[in-house]
Amino acid sequence: MPIKTIRQAINDTLRSEMRRDSTVVIIGEDVAGGAGSDGIDDAAGGVFGVTKGLVGEFGRERVIDTPISEAGFIGMAAGAACTGLRPVVELMFFDFIGVCFDQIYNQMAKFRYMFGGKTDTPIVVRAMVGAGLRAAAQHSNMLHPLVASIPGLKVVMPSNAYDAKGLLLTAIRDNDPVIFLEHKTLYDTSCEVPDEEYLIPFGQAAFTREGSDITIVSMSSMVLRCNEVADKLAAEGIYADVIDLRTVSPIDEGAVLESVEVSGRLVIVDEANERCSMASEISSIVAEKAFHSLRAPIAKVAAPHSPVPFSPSLEDIYVPTAARIEDAVRATLEA
Amino acid sequence: MALQETQILEAYRTMRTIREFEERVTAEFEKGGIPGFVHVYDGQEAVATGACMHLTKDDYVGSTHRGHGHCIAKGCDIKGMMAEIMGRATGLCRGKGGSMHIADIDQGMLGANAIVGGAPPLAIGAALSAKTLGTKNLSLSFTGDGGSNQGTVFESMNLAVVLQLPTIFMYENNGYGEHTGAAYAVGCGDIAGRAEAFGMPALRVDGLDFFAVYEAMQEAVDRARSGGGPTAIEASAVRFNGHFIGDPQLYRGEGELDRLRRDSDCLKIFSKRVIGDKLLKKSQLNAIDREVAVLIDSAVEEGFAAPFPAESELLTDVYSNY
């Protein structure tokens, strides 16, 4: 079975969907690159080369470079989605949602409801999230809790290349707006990705480790750190369920509750700022629906209530580390 | 191309329908029968009518918070609209949108939009669909003088020029953005000139004159359908009401509203012209007036008789699948 990075898995999936369905178009800043210049076409392929090579096969009519104009082109993509296209629009760094939030929150998310169910809005907004590249406060945030709180949006955050393919296929074929969040530090991580087509349904978490002593819930890049901690504990005979939510809207409540009902102990790991985070949300769900199964207080490991700092010494402690996760897990086991 | 008699009659019927609709909505709102915030369009009928008469069902229109007139001119069902404004289950959006969100995608109506400057990004999206899918359809966005100052509008104009999209930006300058004069809020005082600077042809037209709007639109539509890219039109217009129904309109000068209603009524101007030029007879206009009055009466009556949405509707259509 081929081994692929997340970057390659997303690129291949975009390519195969564009071959399958001529209404799928890619829109964004530098998704091809090189427009209006003397250099080569396909000069960029996105900031991290995720859409590299697509313009060569599909042309500029379907791989559409835009000016730096997020409110304009995200809104344009929303309008195109209700009128016959299936746009995959790239917001580049998710922090830039600040300049186009209206198009996401007031427009695409609400069309179907406001219009009495008479329209589909099949659009995927791809964006990069996460700290770790010293990209500082305006290029590093998570912000998935913000969009997960909005009715009408679905929010997807793969942690590996296999899931990235299956979730992106589902996202492109879904008739609702989907926010597809790619963690920058994961692009070069790889795993086996089958060539055949498979769709991963939204709202279906994955158990990346299994065990009945404790439940660890996470998403996106934090899953890798949770796995690392679970493996270390397993060597000591302590076994954890590590639940990768994969989609944070919808949330697979069932998987979390079933696991907690067995383990009675829960740690939630989220790279978002802790206040109003997915960690808070999962904590609230479990406190409401599985309170009597709990044998220890719920623990949250999340980012502090600060912007993402630039200096390596600060960024490294901003993002939850394996050590912090391990401490939280051990404290919960002993509580 | 000269307008045929049937088209002129149709134009009058649309303008009269908008006027009658808005006057009844105002009256019913003031009696307490309509919930929410309502912004009426009467006074600007010639713009919506002259613009939308060029469009087919497959062309798309993006509208504003003051959208009833655009919806009527684009062919939305009158009774469905009235029921929607009343919040009834029989409304065009099943009572879940209301006055500021009337939409009917099947009629090419992308929606009234309660976010000022909301229409242009969506309308250029519809134009992108038309261009990419190779149809000859186009899109038209309506924006007020207030909306013309929004960044989304500037970005949409630039994108439309960069991507050479078949779209038309119609700016209805009725002199007021909410409670503030356009003379104050539009810095350069020239909306069409600003559009021109983005790199597209821009026309200035008397928005009280249906025929002038129709003619300007002809040029813009021909350009869009032949692959010539976007056009902007600034139509000077008047608002017969406040920003919303109930607005005390303290920003108006003394006697301003009376003067506007006396001298700047696009329906009076239209009637005078078509009768004077012997295009239509007074009796033909009177017959339309009677038919429209009956239609609006029954829309109001049926609207009030219709049920409100059932409790089970609260959670339907948030998503297409769950």
XYZ file of C-alpha atoms in Angstrom:
657
model
C 0.000 0.000 0.000
C 1.403 3.436 -0.865
C 2.773 5.619 1.904
C 1.769 9.252 1.511
C 2.167 12.494 3.373
C -0.943 14.507 4.233
C 0.163 17.034 1.617
C 0.222 14.336 -1.061
C -3.008 12.733 0.103
C -4.858 16.056 -0.132
C -3.315 16.870 -3.509
C -4.234 13.444 -4.920
C -7.760 13.686 -3.555
C -8.319 17.134 -5.057
C -7.027 15.830 -8.381
C -9.228 12.742 -8.430
C -12.331 14.732 -7.442
C -11.644 17.339 -10.119
C -11.361 14.524 -12.680
C -14.576 12.927 -11.462
C -16.673 16.092 -11.233
C -16.156 19.029 -13.583
C -17.978 21.396 -11.211
C -15.210 21.091 -8.595
C -12.994 24.183 -8.783
C -10.174 25.457 -6.588
C -10.170 29.119 -5.618
C -7.648 31.015 -3.526
C -4.525 33.085 -3.226
C -1.558 31.519 -5.024
C -3.317 28.159 -5.423
C -1.426 28.067 -8.713
C 0.734 31.177 -8.477
C 2.591 32.990 -11.194
C -0.403 34.795 -12.718
C 0.545 38.144 -14.206
C 4.263 37.498 -13.987
C 7.094 36.520 -16.296
C 7.990 33.441 -14.284
C 6.478 29.985 -14.531
C 2.831 29.024 -14.209
C 2.176 26.973 -11.069
C 4.838 29.016 -9.323
C 3.394 28.291 -5.873
C 0.650 25.675 -5.542
C -0.319 27.139 -2.192
C 1.996 28.282 0.582
C 3.047 24.701 1.374
C 2.576 23.257 -2.106
C -0.657 21.403 -1.358
C -2.284 22.360 -4.688
C 0.947 22.117 -6.680
C 0.548 20.726 -10.191
C -3.232 20.965 -10.382
C -3.253 24.007 -12.665
C -1.228 22.018 -15.213
C -3.982 19.442 -15.574
C -7.083 21.572 -15.038
C -6.058 25.022 -16.224
C -6.668 28.434 -14.753
C -10.413 28.144 -15.382
C -10.611 25.592 -12.564
C -7.590 26.474 -10.443
C -8.402 30.109 -9.909
C -5.797 32.440 -8.455
C -7.385 35.390 -6.702
C -6.116 38.738 -5.526
C -5.446 38.967 -1.775
C -9.075 39.646 -1.079
C -10.519 37.051 1.295
C -13.897 38.675 1.913
C -14.414 38.975 -1.823
C -13.371 35.522 -2.939
C -14.766 33.529 -0.009
C -18.099 35.271 -0.645
C -17.719 34.629 -4.364
C -17.163 30.943 -3.669
C -20.279 30.881 -1.465
C -22.313 32.411 -4.292
C -20.822 29.956 -6.769
C -21.714 27.055 -4.467
C -25.441 27.855 -4.647
C -25.386 28.278 -8.404
C -23.821 25.128 -9.782
C -20.172 24.893 -8.754
C -18.602 22.859 -5.960
C -15.766 25.154 -4.884
C -12.854 24.130 -2.717
C -11.707 27.539 -1.567
C -8.461 28.097 0.306
C -8.317 30.627 3.118
C -4.571 30.034 3.510
C -3.945 30.749 7.225
C -7.127 30.315 9.248
C -6.294 33.424 11.258
C -7.370 35.359 8.153
C -10.958 34.386 8.911
C -11.036 37.762 10.650
C -11.360 39.609 7.362
C -13.993 37.309 5.825
C -15.932 36.028 8.795
C -19.181 37.487 7.503
C -19.016 35.356 4.363
C -18.632 32.229 6.493
C -20.839 33.004 9.467
C -23.614 35.181 8.044
C -23.713 33.969 4.470
C -22.751 30.380 3.633
C -23.646 28.893 7.025
C -27.155 30.359 7.000
C -28.333 30.071 3.390
C -30.078 26.747 3.723
C -31.958 27.638 6.889
C -32.843 31.217 5.947
C -34.068 30.087 2.545
C -36.355 27.420 3.991
C -34.240 24.469 2.855
C -34.333 25.480 -0.782
C -30.625 25.626 -1.431
C -27.551 23.471 -1.041
C -24.207 25.163 -0.402
C -21.582 22.581 -1.357
C -18.387 24.419 -0.481
C -15.194 23.340 1.269
C -13.107 26.032 2.954
C -9.579 24.676 3.400
C -7.325 26.491 5.849
C -4.129 25.943 7.789
C -4.195 25.978 11.561
C -1.841 25.593 14.449
C 1.313 26.773 16.094
C 4.808 25.336 15.966
C 6.396 27.110 13.025
C 7.337 30.329 14.855
C 4.753 32.054 12.687
C 3.558 34.189 15.614
C 0.200 35.573 16.650
C -1.524 36.140 13.291
C -0.505 32.928 11.486
C -0.749 30.252 14.182
C -4.157 30.058 15.830
C -6.469 27.075 15.957
C -9.913 28.764 16.085
C -11.794 25.538 15.358
C -14.011 26.105 18.412
C -15.182 29.360 16.836
C -16.503 27.680 13.685
C -17.651 24.527 15.507
C -20.071 26.737 17.448
C -21.838 27.937 14.297
C -24.959 26.078 13.161
C -24.811 25.258 9.464
C -21.058 24.574 9.324
C -19.306 21.224 9.545
C -15.725 21.255 10.837
C -13.124 18.645 9.961
C -9.584 18.299 11.370
C -7.654 15.242 10.206
C -4.636 14.026 12.152
C -3.172 11.736 9.455
C -3.007 11.184 5.710
C -5.451 8.266 5.650
C -8.156 10.304 7.346
C -7.309 13.401 5.308
C -8.222 11.560 2.114
C -11.427 9.964 3.361
C -12.624 13.117 5.092
C -11.814 15.383 2.143
C -13.762 13.114 -0.214
C -16.750 13.328 2.110
C -16.306 17.095 2.440
C -16.242 17.749 -1.306
C -19.304 15.571 -1.947
C -21.238 16.980 1.013
C -23.921 19.553 0.198
C -23.226 21.763 3.217
C -20.357 24.167 3.927
C -17.409 22.273 5.388
C -14.441 23.913 7.107
C -11.443 21.633 6.498
C -8.566 22.466 8.833
C -5.053 21.275 8.064
C -2.406 21.500 10.746
C 0.777 22.991 9.304
C 3.050 20.744 11.319
C 1.376 17.612 9.925
C 1.911 18.141 6.190
C 5.019 15.961 6.093
C 3.702 13.209 8.343
C 2.845 10.062 6.416
C 1.037 6.770 6.641
C -0.485 4.135 4.377
C -3.159 5.568 2.092
C -5.029 3.099 -0.139
C -5.430 4.041 -3.800
C -9.071 3.025 -3.865
C -11.829 5.415 -2.942
C -13.176 5.462 0.622
C -15.322 8.039 2.380
C -15.083 8.659 6.117
C -18.438 9.803 7.520
C -18.528 12.963 9.619
C -19.226 12.543 13.306
C -17.362 9.262 13.541
C -14.321 9.395 15.805
C -11.388 6.999 15.503
C -9.774 5.106 18.385
C -6.059 5.497 17.673
C -5.155 3.567 20.849
C -7.376 1.317 22.909
C -7.443 0.718 26.632
C -9.831 0.818 29.559
C -7.792 2.667 32.195
C -8.329 6.208 30.940
C -9.896 8.111 28.028
C -7.896 10.741 26.157
C -9.856 12.829 23.631
C -8.112 14.975 21.061
C -8.015 16.126 17.447
C -5.595 17.241 14.725
C -1.897 17.364 15.609
C -2.488 16.817 19.325
C -3.515 13.233 18.551
C 0.123 12.407 17.779
C 1.229 13.629 21.200
C -1.581 11.739 22.897
C -0.532 8.559 21.093
C 3.033 9.089 22.253
C 1.901 9.404 25.862
C -0.402 6.383 25.570
C 2.445 4.274 24.187
C 4.713 5.274 27.050
C 2.066 4.365 29.612
C 1.303 1.100 27.851
C 4.902 0.061 28.488
C 4.038 0.426 32.189
C 0.848 -1.620 31.848
C -1.519 1.384 31.807
C -3.819 1.368 28.813
C -5.633 4.401 27.401
C -8.329 4.931 24.821
C -7.101 7.720 22.556
C -10.063 9.143 20.682
C -9.377 11.241 17.594
C -12.591 13.201 17.044
C -11.701 13.804 13.353
C -14.689 16.168 13.055
C -15.481 18.716 15.764
C -18.848 19.497 14.185
C -20.587 17.113 14.307
C -19.042 15.589 17.446
C -19.065 11.850 18.025
C -20.488 12.083 21.539
C -21.262 8.395 21.579
C -17.626 7.340 21.254
C -16.537 9.648 24.076
C -19.350 8.661 26.422
C -18.922 4.917 25.810
C -15.226 5.129 26.556
C -15.691 7.241 29.691
C -18.385 4.887 30.954
C -15.732 2.159 30.977
C -12.637 4.103 32.080
C -14.255 6.639 34.418
C -11.347 8.986 33.732
C -11.083 11.669 31.060
C -8.337 13.955 29.770
C -9.076 16.246 26.825
C -6.223 17.694 24.811
C -6.885 20.688 22.563
C -4.427 23.142 21.014
C -7.059 25.907 21.102
C -7.103 28.520 23.846
C -8.795 26.804 26.749
C -11.690 29.215 27.257
C -14.650 28.072 25.110
C -12.491 25.361 23.549
C -13.435 21.869 22.350
C -11.873 20.738 25.614
C -14.490 22.772 27.469
C -17.227 21.447 25.190
C -16.308 17.775 25.627
C -15.895 18.345 29.334
C -19.390 19.789 29.509
C -20.905 16.922 27.510
C -19.332 14.317 29.767
C -20.213 16.184 32.960
C -23.843 16.316 31.828
C -24.228 12.872 30.365
C -21.741 10.584 32.103
C -21.251 12.239 35.478
C -21.911 9.079 37.440
C -19.302 7.160 35.468
C -16.544 9.566 36.461
C -14.096 8.389 39.071
C -11.858 11.471 38.880
C -12.268 15.129 37.906
C -12.063 15.803 34.168
C -8.695 17.266 33.115
C -8.146 19.668 30.232
C -4.826 20.282 28.528
C -5.117 23.289 26.230
C -3.361 26.468 25.192
C -3.295 29.327 27.696
C -5.474 32.425 27.330
C -2.942 34.374 25.298
C -2.197 35.061 21.636
C 0.349 32.658 20.144
C 3.798 33.983 21.116
C 6.649 34.282 18.625
C 9.743 33.454 20.626
C 10.565 29.713 20.494
C 10.946 29.589 24.271
C 7.366 30.811 24.691
C 5.702 29.046 21.750
C 7.080 25.733 22.975
C 5.222 26.095 26.255
C 2.107 27.590 24.631
C 1.357 24.415 22.668
C 0.439 21.463 24.906
C 3.498 19.212 25.144
C 3.643 15.448 25.596
C 5.026 16.097 29.084
C 2.017 18.228 30.048
C -0.343 15.621 28.649
C 1.467 12.864 30.545
C 1.292 14.847 33.795
C -2.435 15.384 33.347
C -3.011 11.721 32.564
C -1.019 10.527 35.587
C -2.748 13.003 37.906
C -6.148 11.840 36.629
C -5.199 8.215 37.118
C -4.170 8.924 40.703
C -7.100 11.151 41.598
C -34.454 47.628 -29.343
C -37.766 49.423 -28.822
C -40.017 48.019 -26.133
C -43.195 46.305 -27.292
C -46.552 47.290 -25.847
C -46.765 44.050 -23.881
C -43.384 44.763 -22.303
C -44.408 48.287 -21.333
C -47.580 46.930 -19.786
C -45.523 44.335 -17.960
C -43.158 47.005 -16.661
C -46.085 49.017 -15.340
C -47.597 45.943 -13.726
C -44.318 45.177 -11.937
C -43.863 48.752 -10.734
C -47.466 48.996 -9.585
C -47.216 45.619 -7.838
C -44.136 46.735 -5.916
C -45.810 50.006 -4.905
C -49.033 48.329 -3.798
C -47.132 45.549 -2.014
C -44.978 47.987 -0.046
C -47.873 50.260 0.868
C -49.850 47.297 2.163
C -46.856 45.898 4.051
C -46.402 49.305 5.690
C -50.082 49.515 6.615
C -50.199 45.980 8.017
C -46.930 46.506 9.898
C -48.299 49.677 11.477
C -51.408 47.756 12.539
C -49.150 45.241 14.269
C -49.739 42.283 11.965
C -46.147 41.905 10.755
C -43.270 41.090 13.118
C -39.655 42.197 12.951
C -37.717 44.807 10.991
C -39.101 45.825 7.616
C -37.448 48.101 5.034
C -39.669 49.044 2.128
C -38.680 49.887 -1.429
C -41.436 52.221 -2.650
C -40.058 55.145 -4.623
C -37.370 53.019 -6.304
C -39.624 50.790 -8.449
C -38.206 51.979 -11.774
C -34.729 50.695 -10.919
C -35.640 47.117 -9.997
C -38.091 46.882 -12.865
C -35.884 48.395 -15.555
C -32.993 46.200 -14.466
C -34.713 42.844 -13.982
C -36.751 43.020 -17.193
C -33.586 42.056 -19.058
C -33.030 38.908 -17.044
C -34.183 35.341 -17.498
C -35.034 32.914 -14.739
C -31.504 31.502 -15.059
C -29.810 34.820 -14.369
C -29.108 35.554 -10.721
C -29.870 38.584 -8.597
C -28.352 39.435 -5.231
C -30.299 41.954 -3.223
C -30.253 44.110 -0.100
C -32.130 44.499 3.179
C -34.548 46.631 1.118
C -35.202 43.711 -1.168
C -38.958 43.279 -1.725
C -38.908 45.230 -4.986
C -35.987 43.258 -6.382
C -37.726 39.988 -5.502
C -40.967 41.038 -7.186
C -39.162 42.279 -10.289
C -37.218 38.986 -10.467
C -40.439 37.004 -10.465
C -40.809 35.770 -6.893
C -44.318 34.676 -5.978
C -46.238 37.573 -4.411
C -48.309 35.474 -2.060
C -45.259 33.491 -0.964
C -43.437 36.757 -0.273
C -46.285 38.241 1.765
C -46.627 35.050 3.798
C -42.860 35.040 4.373
C -42.889 38.613 5.665
C -45.676 37.543 8.019
C -43.582 34.578 9.233
C -45.970 31.922 7.975
C -45.275 28.313 7.041
C -46.513 29.008 3.502
C -43.858 31.695 3.007
C -41.240 31.468 0.274
C -38.680 30.447 2.915
C -41.241 28.632 5.074
C -41.230 31.542 7.479
C -37.592 31.070 8.432
C -36.101 33.982 6.519
C -38.444 36.940 6.804
C -38.398 40.298 5.068
C -34.611 40.628 5.047
C -33.918 37.121 3.710
C -36.514 36.436 1.035
C -34.857 34.178 -1.492
C -35.937 31.879 -4.277
C -32.992 30.189 -5.929
C -35.284 28.548 -8.495
C -36.233 32.050 -9.671
C -32.609 33.157 -9.667
C -33.132 35.217 -6.519
C -30.070 34.737 -4.312
C -31.751 36.507 -1.490
C -32.402 39.781 0.135
C -29.422 40.230 2.434
C -29.438 41.911 5.800
C -25.697 42.517 5.711
C -25.100 45.804 3.923
C -22.771 45.114 0.999
C -23.765 41.458 1.159
C -24.905 40.913 -2.408
C -21.864 41.686 -4.594
C -19.605 38.814 -3.422
C -22.445 36.302 -3.847
C -23.495 37.713 -7.207
C -19.980 37.539 -8.622
C -19.984 33.927 -7.417
C -23.055 33.263 -9.554
C -21.243 34.956 -12.430
C -18.237 32.705 -11.826
C -20.559 29.685 -12.059
C -21.964 30.974 -15.352
C -18.508 31.606 -16.767
C -17.007 28.304 -15.596
C -19.990 26.224 -16.692
C -20.128 28.024 -20.030
C -23.733 29.220 -19.820
C -24.637 32.646 -21.154
C -26.200 33.633 -17.855
C -25.206 36.672 -15.859
C -25.675 38.083 -12.400
C -26.833 41.410 -11.075
C -26.195 42.777 -7.599
C -28.125 45.621 -6.046
C -26.304 47.840 -3.576
C -27.362 51.121 -2.018
C -25.279 54.241 -1.630
C -24.652 53.097 1.951
C -23.529 49.643 0.839
C -21.315 51.131 -1.833
C -18.816 52.054 0.896
C -18.330 48.462 2.100
C -15.042 46.675 1.529
C -16.855 43.607 0.194
C -18.163 45.769 -2.634
C -14.722 47.070 -3.552
C -13.268 43.568 -3.425
C -16.068 42.232 -5.592
C -15.529 44.910 -8.221
C -11.832 44.137 -8.365
C -12.448 40.391 -8.598
C -15.063 40.879 -11.320
C -12.554 42.833 -13.377
C -9.647 40.452 -12.675
C -11.712 37.382 -13.574
C -13.749 39.163 -16.290
C -17.046 37.994 -14.852
C -20.464 38.449 -16.500
C -21.934 40.607 -13.768
C -23.552 43.995 -13.270
C -23.201 46.178 -10.186
C -26.347 48.268 -9.792
C -25.920 51.073 -7.275
C -29.197 52.620 -6.173
C -28.308 55.980 -4.736
C -31.422 57.023 -2.829
C -29.557 59.693 -0.915
C -29.484 57.959 2.457
C -27.651 55.081 4.067
C -29.838 54.427 7.089
C -30.025 57.880 8.722
C -26.961 59.427 7.117
C -26.787 61.299 3.851
C -24.850 59.931 0.889
C -23.475 63.454 0.468
C -21.590 62.838 3.708
C -20.822 59.121 3.547
C -19.687 58.630 -0.042
C -16.337 60.369 0.256
C -15.766 61.171 -3.379
C -19.461 61.724 -4.024
C -19.353 59.663 -7.186
C -20.183 55.970 -6.922
C -19.999 55.382 -10.665
C -16.644 57.122 -10.849
C -15.306 54.888 -8.129
C -16.490 51.801 -10.062
C -14.844 53.119 -13.207
C -11.565 53.384 -11.347
C -11.749 49.647 -10.721
C -11.467 49.160 -14.460
C -15.006 48.661 -15.702
C -17.394 50.821 -17.724
C -19.745 52.749 -15.443
C -23.005 54.412 -16.413
C -24.975 57.102 -14.617
C -28.683 57.009 -15.028
C -31.833 58.714 -13.758
C -33.332 56.010 -11.585
C -36.735 57.680 -11.659
C -36.955 56.950 -15.365
C -37.766 53.323 -16.112
C -36.791 53.762 -19.756
C -33.383 55.178 -18.887
C -32.649 52.309 -16.510
C -33.824 49.800 -19.089
C -31.565 51.300 -21.730
C -28.471 51.393 -19.521
C -29.061 47.809 -18.503
C -29.317 46.791 -22.147
C -25.744 47.914 -22.684
C -24.526 46.191 -19.516
C -26.373 42.956 -20.298
C -25.061 42.855 -23.856
C -21.519 43.291 -22.549
C -21.897 40.564 -19.928
C -23.510 38.024 -22.261
C -20.892 38.557 -24.944
C -17.995 37.930 -22.575
C -17.115 41.606 -22.144
C -17.006 41.510 -18.366
C -18.636 43.634 -15.681
C -20.429 46.970 -15.801
C -21.469 49.319 -13.016
C -24.573 51.496 -13.088
C -25.342 54.251 -10.614
C -29.047 55.022 -10.587
C -30.142 58.131 -8.718
C -33.271 57.301 -6.804
C -35.464 58.420 -3.947
C -36.651 56.690 -0.808
C -40.285 57.411 -0.004
C -39.944 56.044 3.504
C -37.510 55.898 6.355
C -34.724 53.404 6.710
C -37.302 51.069 8.292
C -41.019 51.328 8.864
C -41.418 53.498 11.933
C -38.313 55.605 11.324
C -39.243 59.192 12.375
C -36.944 60.485 9.593
C -35.632 63.457 11.534
C -32.797 63.743 9.028
C -35.160 64.910 6.282
C -35.309 68.584 5.369
C -38.565 70.459 5.770
C -41.110 69.481 3.132
C -38.625 67.038 1.582
C -40.865 63.991 1.607
C -43.855 65.892 0.198
C -41.685 67.261 -2.578
C -40.278 63.839 -3.410
C -43.699 62.233 -3.523
C -45.024 65.080 -5.679
C -42.153 65.594 -8.111
C -40.064 62.417 -8.010
C -42.552 59.574 -8.165
C -41.314 57.137 -10.783
C -44.780 55.704 -11.297
C -46.280 59.128 -12.044
C -43.368 59.879 -14.356
C -43.885 56.566 -16.145
C -47.653 57.046 -16.551
C -47.262 60.564 -17.853
C -44.693 59.449 -20.382
C -46.511 56.410 -21.743
C -49.832 58.229 -21.998
C -48.241 61.374 -23.427
C -46.342 59.398 -26.027
C -49.461 57.352 -26.734
C -47.685 54.112 -25.891
C -50.506 53.064 -23.564
C -53.984 54.286 -22.675
C -55.028 55.406 -19.229
C -57.666 52.685 -19.212
C -54.979 50.015 -19.623
C -53.117 51.332 -16.595
C -56.320 51.524 -14.572
C -57.118 47.925 -15.400
C -53.689 46.843 -14.120
C -54.173 48.905 -10.966
C -57.384 47.026 -10.231
C -55.843 43.616 -10.869
C -52.836 44.386 -8.696
C -55.047 45.596 -5.855
C -56.982 42.328 -5.951
C -53.752 40.301 -5.963
C -52.290 42.140 -2.975
C -55.601 41.917 -1.089
C -55.676 38.183 -1.506
C -51.961 37.869 -0.621
C -52.629 39.668 2.664
C -55.787 37.706 3.351
C -54.189 34.330 2.590
C -51.075 35.277 4.518
C -53.000 36.038 7.688
C -54.997 32.836 7.282
C -51.884 30.674 6.901
C -50.404 28.772 9.841
C -47.149 29.659 11.564
C -44.366 27.070 11.204
C -44.709 24.036 13.446
C -42.336 23.626 16.379
C -40.691 20.732 14.510
C -39.415 23.225 11.909
C -36.969 24.804 14.385
C -34.256 22.269 13.672
C -34.927 21.327 10.055
C -32.684 22.584 7.258
C -29.759 23.683 9.403
C -27.920 21.060 7.327
C -28.798 19.145 4.173
C -27.778 15.927 5.938
C -26.969 15.260 9.565
